[in-house]
mmCIF file of N, CA and C in Angstrom:
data_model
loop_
_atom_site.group_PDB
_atom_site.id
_atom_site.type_symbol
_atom_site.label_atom_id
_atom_site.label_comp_id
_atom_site.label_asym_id
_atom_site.label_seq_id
_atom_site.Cartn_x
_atom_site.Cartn_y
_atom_site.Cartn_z
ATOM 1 N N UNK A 1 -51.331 30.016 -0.458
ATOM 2 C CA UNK A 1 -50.141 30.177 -1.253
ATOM 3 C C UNK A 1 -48.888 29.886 -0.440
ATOM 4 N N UNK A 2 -48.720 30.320 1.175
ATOM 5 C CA UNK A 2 -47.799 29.825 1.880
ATOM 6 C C UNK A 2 -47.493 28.789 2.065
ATOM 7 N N UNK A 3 -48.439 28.041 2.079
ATOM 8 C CA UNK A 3 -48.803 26.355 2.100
ATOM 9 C C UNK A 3 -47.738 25.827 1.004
ATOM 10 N N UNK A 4 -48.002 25.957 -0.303
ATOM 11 C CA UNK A 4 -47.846 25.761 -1.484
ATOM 12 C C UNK A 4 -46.030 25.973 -1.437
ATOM 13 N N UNK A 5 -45.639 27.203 -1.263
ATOM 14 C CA UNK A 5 -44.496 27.444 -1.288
ATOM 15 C C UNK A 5 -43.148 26.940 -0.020
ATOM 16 N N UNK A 6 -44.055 26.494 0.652
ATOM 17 C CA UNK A 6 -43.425 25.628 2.075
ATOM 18 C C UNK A 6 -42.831 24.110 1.519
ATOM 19 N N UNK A 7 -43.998 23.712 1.203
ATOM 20 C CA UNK A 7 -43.857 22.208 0.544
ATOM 21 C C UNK A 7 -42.931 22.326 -0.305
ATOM 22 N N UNK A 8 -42.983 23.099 -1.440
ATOM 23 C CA UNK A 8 -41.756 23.612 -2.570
ATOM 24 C C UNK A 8 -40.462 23.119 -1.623
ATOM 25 N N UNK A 9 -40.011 24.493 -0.671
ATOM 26 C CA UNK A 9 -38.988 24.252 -0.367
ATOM 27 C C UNK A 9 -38.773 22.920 0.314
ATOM 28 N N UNK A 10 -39.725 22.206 1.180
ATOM 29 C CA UNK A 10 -38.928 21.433 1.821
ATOM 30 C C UNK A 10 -38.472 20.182 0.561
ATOM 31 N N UNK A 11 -39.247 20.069 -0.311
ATOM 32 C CA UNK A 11 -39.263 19.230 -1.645
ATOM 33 C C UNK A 11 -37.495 19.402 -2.454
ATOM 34 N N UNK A 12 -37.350 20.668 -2.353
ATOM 35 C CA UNK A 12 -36.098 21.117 -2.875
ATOM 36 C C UNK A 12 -35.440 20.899 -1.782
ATOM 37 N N UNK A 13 -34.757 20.967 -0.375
ATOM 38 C CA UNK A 13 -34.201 20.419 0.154
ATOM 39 C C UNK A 13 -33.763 19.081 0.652
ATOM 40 N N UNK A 14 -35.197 18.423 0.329
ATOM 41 C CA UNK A 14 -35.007 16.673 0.334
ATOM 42 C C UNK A 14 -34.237 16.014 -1.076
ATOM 43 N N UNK A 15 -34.551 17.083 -2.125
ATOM 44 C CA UNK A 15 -33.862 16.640 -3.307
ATOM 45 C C UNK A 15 -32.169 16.954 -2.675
ATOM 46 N N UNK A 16 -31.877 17.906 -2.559
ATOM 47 C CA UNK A 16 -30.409 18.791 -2.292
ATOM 48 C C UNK A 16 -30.042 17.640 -1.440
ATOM 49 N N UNK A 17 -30.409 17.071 -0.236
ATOM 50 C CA UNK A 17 -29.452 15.795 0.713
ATOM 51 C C UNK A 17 -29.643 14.722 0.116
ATOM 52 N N UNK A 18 -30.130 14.405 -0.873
ATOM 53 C CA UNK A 18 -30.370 13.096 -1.597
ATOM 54 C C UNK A 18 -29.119 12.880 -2.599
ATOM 55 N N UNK A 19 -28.979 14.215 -3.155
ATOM 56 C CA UNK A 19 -28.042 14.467 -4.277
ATOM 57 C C UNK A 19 -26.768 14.356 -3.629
ATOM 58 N N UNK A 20 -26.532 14.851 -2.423
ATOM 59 C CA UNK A 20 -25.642 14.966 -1.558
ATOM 60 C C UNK A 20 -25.007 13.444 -0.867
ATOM 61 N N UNK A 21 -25.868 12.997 -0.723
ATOM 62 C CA UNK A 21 -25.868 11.286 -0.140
ATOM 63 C C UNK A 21 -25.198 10.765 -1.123
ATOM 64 N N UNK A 22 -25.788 10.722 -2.497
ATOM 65 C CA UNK A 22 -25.242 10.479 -3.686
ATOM 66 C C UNK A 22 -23.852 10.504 -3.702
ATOM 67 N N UNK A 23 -23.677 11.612 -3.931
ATOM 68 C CA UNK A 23 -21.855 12.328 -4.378
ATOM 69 C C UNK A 23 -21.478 11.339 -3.290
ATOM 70 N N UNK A 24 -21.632 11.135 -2.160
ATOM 71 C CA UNK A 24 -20.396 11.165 -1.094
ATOM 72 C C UNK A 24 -20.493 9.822 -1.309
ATOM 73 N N UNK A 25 -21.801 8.779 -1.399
ATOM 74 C CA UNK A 25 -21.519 7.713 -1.738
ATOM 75 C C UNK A 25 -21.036 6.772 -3.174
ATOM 76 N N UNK A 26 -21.050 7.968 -3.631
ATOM 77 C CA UNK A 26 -20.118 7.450 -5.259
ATOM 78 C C UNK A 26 -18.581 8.205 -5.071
ATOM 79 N N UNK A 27 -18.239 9.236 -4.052
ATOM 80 C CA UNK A 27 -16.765 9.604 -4.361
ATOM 81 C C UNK A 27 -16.212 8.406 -3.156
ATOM 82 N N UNK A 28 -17.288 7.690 -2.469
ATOM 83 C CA UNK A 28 -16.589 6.590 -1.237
ATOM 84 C C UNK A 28 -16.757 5.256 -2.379
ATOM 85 N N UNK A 29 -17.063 4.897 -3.260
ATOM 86 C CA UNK A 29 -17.072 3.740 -4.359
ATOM 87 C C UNK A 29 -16.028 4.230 -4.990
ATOM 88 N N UNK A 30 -15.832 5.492 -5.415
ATOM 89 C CA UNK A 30 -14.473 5.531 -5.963
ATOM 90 C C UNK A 30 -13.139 5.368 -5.826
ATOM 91 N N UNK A 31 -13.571 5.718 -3.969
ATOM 92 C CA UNK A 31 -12.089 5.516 -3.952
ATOM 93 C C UNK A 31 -11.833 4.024 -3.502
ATOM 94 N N UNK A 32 -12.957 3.126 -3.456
ATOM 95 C CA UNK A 32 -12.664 1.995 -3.051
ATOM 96 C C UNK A 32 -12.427 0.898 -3.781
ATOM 97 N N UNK A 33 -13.014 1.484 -5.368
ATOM 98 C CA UNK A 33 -12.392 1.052 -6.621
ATOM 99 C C UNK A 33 -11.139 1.364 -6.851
ATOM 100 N N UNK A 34 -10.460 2.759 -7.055
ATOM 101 C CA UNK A 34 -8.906 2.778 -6.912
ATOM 102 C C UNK A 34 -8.097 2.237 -5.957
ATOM 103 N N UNK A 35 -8.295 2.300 -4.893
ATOM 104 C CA UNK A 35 -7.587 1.389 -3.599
ATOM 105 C C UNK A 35 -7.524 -0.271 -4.094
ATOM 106 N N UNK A 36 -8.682 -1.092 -4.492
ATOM 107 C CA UNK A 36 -8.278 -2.241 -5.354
ATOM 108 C C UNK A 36 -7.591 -2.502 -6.350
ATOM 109 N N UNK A 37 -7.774 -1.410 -7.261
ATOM 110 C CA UNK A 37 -7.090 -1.368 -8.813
ATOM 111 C C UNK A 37 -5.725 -1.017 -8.402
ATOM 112 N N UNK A 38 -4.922 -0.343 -7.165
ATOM 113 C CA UNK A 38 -3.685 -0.138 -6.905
ATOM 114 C C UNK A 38 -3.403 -1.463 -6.664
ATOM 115 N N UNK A 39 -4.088 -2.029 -5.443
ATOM 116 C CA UNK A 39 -3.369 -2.909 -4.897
ATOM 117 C C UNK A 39 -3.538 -4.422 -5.944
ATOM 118 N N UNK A 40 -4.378 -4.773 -6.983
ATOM 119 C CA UNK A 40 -4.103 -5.404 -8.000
ATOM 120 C C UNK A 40 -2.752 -5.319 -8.815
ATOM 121 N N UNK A 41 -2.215 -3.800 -8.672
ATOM 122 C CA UNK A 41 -1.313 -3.426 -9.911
ATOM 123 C C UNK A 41 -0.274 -3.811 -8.813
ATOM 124 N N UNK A 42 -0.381 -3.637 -7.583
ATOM 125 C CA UNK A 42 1.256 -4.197 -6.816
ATOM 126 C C UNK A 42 1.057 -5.672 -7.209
ATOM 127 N N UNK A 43 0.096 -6.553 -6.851
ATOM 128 C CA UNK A 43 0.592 -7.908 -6.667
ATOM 129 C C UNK A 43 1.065 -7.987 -8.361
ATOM 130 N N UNK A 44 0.427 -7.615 -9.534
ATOM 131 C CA UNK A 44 0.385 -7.629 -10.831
ATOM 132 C C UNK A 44 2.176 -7.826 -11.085
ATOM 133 N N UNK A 45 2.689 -6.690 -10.889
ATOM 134 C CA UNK A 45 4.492 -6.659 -10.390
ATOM 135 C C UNK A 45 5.420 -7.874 -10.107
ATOM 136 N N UNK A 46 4.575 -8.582 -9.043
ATOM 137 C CA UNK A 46 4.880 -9.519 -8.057
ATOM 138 C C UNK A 46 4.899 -11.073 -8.667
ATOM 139 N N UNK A 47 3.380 -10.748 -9.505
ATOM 140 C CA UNK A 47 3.221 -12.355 -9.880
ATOM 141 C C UNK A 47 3.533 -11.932 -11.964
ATOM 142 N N UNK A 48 3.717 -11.125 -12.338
ATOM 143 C CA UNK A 48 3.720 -11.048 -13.666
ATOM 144 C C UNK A 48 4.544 -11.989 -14.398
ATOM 145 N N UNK A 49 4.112 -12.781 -15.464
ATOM 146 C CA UNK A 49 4.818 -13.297 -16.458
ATOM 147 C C UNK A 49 5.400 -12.691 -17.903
ATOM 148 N N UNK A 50 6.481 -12.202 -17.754
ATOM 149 C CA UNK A 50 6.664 -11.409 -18.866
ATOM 150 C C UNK A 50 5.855 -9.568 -19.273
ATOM 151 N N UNK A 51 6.068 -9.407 -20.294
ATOM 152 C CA UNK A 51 5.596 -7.887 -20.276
ATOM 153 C C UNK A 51 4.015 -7.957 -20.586
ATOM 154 N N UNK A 52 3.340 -9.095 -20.811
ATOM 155 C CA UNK A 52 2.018 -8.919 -21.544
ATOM 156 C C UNK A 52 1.396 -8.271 -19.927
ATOM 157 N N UNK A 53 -0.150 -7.997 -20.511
ATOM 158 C CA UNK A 53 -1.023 -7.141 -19.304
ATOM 159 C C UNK A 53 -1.637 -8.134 -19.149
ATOM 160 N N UNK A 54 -2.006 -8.474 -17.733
ATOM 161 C CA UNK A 54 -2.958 -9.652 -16.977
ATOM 162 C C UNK A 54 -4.267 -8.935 -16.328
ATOM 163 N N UNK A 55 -5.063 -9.529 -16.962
ATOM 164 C CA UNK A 55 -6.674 -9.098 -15.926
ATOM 165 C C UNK A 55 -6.604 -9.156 -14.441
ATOM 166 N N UNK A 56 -7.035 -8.660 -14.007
ATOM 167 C CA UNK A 56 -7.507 -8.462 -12.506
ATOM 168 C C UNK A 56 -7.270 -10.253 -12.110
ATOM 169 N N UNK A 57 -8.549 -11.266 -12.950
ATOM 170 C CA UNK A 57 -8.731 -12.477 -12.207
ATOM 171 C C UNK A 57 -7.644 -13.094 -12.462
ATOM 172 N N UNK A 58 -6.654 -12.765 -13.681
ATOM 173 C CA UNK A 58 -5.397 -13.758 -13.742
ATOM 174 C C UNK A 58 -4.401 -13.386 -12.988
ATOM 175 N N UNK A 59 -4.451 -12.167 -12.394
ATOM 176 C CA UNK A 59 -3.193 -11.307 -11.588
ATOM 177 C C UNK A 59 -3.660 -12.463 -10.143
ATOM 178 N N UNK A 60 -4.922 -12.258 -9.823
ATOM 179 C CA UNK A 60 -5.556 -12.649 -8.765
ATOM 180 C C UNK A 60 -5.420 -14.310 -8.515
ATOM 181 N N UNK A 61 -5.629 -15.335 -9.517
ATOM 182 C CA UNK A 61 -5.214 -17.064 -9.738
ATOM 183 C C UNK A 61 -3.913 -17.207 -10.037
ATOM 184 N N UNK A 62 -2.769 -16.505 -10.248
ATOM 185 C CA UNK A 62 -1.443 -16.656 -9.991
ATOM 186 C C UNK A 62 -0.823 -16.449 -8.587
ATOM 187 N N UNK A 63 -1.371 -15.107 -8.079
ATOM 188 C CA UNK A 63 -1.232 -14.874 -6.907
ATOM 189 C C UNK A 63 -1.654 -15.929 -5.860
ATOM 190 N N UNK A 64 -2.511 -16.843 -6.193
ATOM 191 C CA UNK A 64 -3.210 -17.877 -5.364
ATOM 192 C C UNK A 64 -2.283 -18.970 -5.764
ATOM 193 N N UNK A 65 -2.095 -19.110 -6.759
ATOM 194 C CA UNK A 65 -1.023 -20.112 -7.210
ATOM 195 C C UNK A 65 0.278 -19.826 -6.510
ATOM 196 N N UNK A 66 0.914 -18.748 -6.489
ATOM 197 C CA UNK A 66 2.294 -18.610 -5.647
ATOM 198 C C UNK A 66 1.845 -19.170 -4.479
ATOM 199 N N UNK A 67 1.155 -18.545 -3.727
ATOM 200 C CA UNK A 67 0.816 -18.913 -2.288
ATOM 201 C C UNK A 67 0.555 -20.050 -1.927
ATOM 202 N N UNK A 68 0.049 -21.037 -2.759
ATOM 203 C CA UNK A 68 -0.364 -22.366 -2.473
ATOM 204 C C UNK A 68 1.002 -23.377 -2.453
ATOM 205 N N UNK A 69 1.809 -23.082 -3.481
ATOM 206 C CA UNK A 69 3.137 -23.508 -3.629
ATOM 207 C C UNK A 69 4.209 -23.128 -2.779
ATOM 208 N N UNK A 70 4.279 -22.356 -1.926
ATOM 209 C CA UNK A 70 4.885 -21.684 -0.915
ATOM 210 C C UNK A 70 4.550 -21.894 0.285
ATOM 211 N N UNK A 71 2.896 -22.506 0.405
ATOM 212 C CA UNK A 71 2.314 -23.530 1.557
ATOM 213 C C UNK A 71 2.598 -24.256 1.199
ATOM 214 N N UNK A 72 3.199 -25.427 0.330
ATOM 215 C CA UNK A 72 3.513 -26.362 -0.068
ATOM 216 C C UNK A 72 4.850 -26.887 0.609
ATOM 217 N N UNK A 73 5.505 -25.906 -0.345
ATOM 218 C CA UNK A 73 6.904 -25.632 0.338
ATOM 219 C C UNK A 73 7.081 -25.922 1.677
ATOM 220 N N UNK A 74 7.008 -24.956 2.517
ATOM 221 C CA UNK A 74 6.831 -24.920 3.906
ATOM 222 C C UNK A 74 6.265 -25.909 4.469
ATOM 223 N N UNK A 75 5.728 -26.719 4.386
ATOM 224 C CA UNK A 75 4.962 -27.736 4.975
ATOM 225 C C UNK A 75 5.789 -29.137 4.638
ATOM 226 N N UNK A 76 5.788 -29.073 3.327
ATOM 227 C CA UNK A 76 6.711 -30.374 2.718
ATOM 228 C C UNK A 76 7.884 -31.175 3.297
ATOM 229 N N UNK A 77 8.267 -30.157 3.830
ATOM 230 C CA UNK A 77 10.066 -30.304 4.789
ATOM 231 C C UNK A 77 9.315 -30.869 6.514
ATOM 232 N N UNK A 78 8.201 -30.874 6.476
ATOM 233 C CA UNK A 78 7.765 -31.480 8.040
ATOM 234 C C UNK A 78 6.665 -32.471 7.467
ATOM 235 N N UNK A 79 7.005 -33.274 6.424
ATOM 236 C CA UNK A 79 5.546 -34.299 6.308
ATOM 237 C C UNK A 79 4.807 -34.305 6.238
ATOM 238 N N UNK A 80 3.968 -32.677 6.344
ATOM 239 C CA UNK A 80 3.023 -32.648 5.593
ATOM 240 C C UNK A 80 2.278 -32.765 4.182
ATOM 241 N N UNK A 81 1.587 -33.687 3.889
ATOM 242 C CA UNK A 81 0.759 -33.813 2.794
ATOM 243 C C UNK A 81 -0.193 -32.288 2.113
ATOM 244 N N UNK A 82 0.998 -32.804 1.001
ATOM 245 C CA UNK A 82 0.287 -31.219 0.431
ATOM 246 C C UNK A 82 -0.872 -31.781 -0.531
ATOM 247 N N UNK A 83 -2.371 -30.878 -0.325
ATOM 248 C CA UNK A 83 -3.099 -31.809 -1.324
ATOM 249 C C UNK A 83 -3.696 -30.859 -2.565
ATOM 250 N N UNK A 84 -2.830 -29.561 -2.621
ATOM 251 C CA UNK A 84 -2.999 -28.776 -3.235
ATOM 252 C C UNK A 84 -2.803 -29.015 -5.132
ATOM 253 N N UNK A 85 -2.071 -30.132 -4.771
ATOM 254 C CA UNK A 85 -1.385 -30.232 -6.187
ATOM 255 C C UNK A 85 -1.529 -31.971 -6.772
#
């Protein structure tokens, strides 16, 4: 019967750090989902057209669009061939 009730517990303690592993690795996905979704909503600010709401990937291909045009820029005034466009 000691046997029996040994195994129990260690069974219930392998569950308890499993569950535990869990939490900490879904409250560390969480916050690494909010830390993106902030820093989406700054550039969002930055590159927005008007008041409508932009998805993540259109916040994200405007933002690539400024930047490419701004390497453009910068380069243009020294002869460089921009082949972005």
């Amino acid at each position: 019967m000691a046997e029996c009730s040994s195994s129990f517990s260690d069974n219930t303690s392998t569950f308890a750090e499993k569950g535990s592993k869990r939490k900490t690795r879904n409250e560390s996905e969480k916050r690494r989902r909010d830390t993106f979704n902030r820093l989406i909503d700054e550039l969002t600010l930055l590159v927005a057209k008007g008041d409508r709401k932009m998805d993540k990937s259109s916040v994200l291909k405007c933002a690539i669009n400024f930047l490419k045009q701004q390497h453009c820029k910068l380069y243009n005034s020294t002869l460089f061939k921009c082949a972005y466009f």
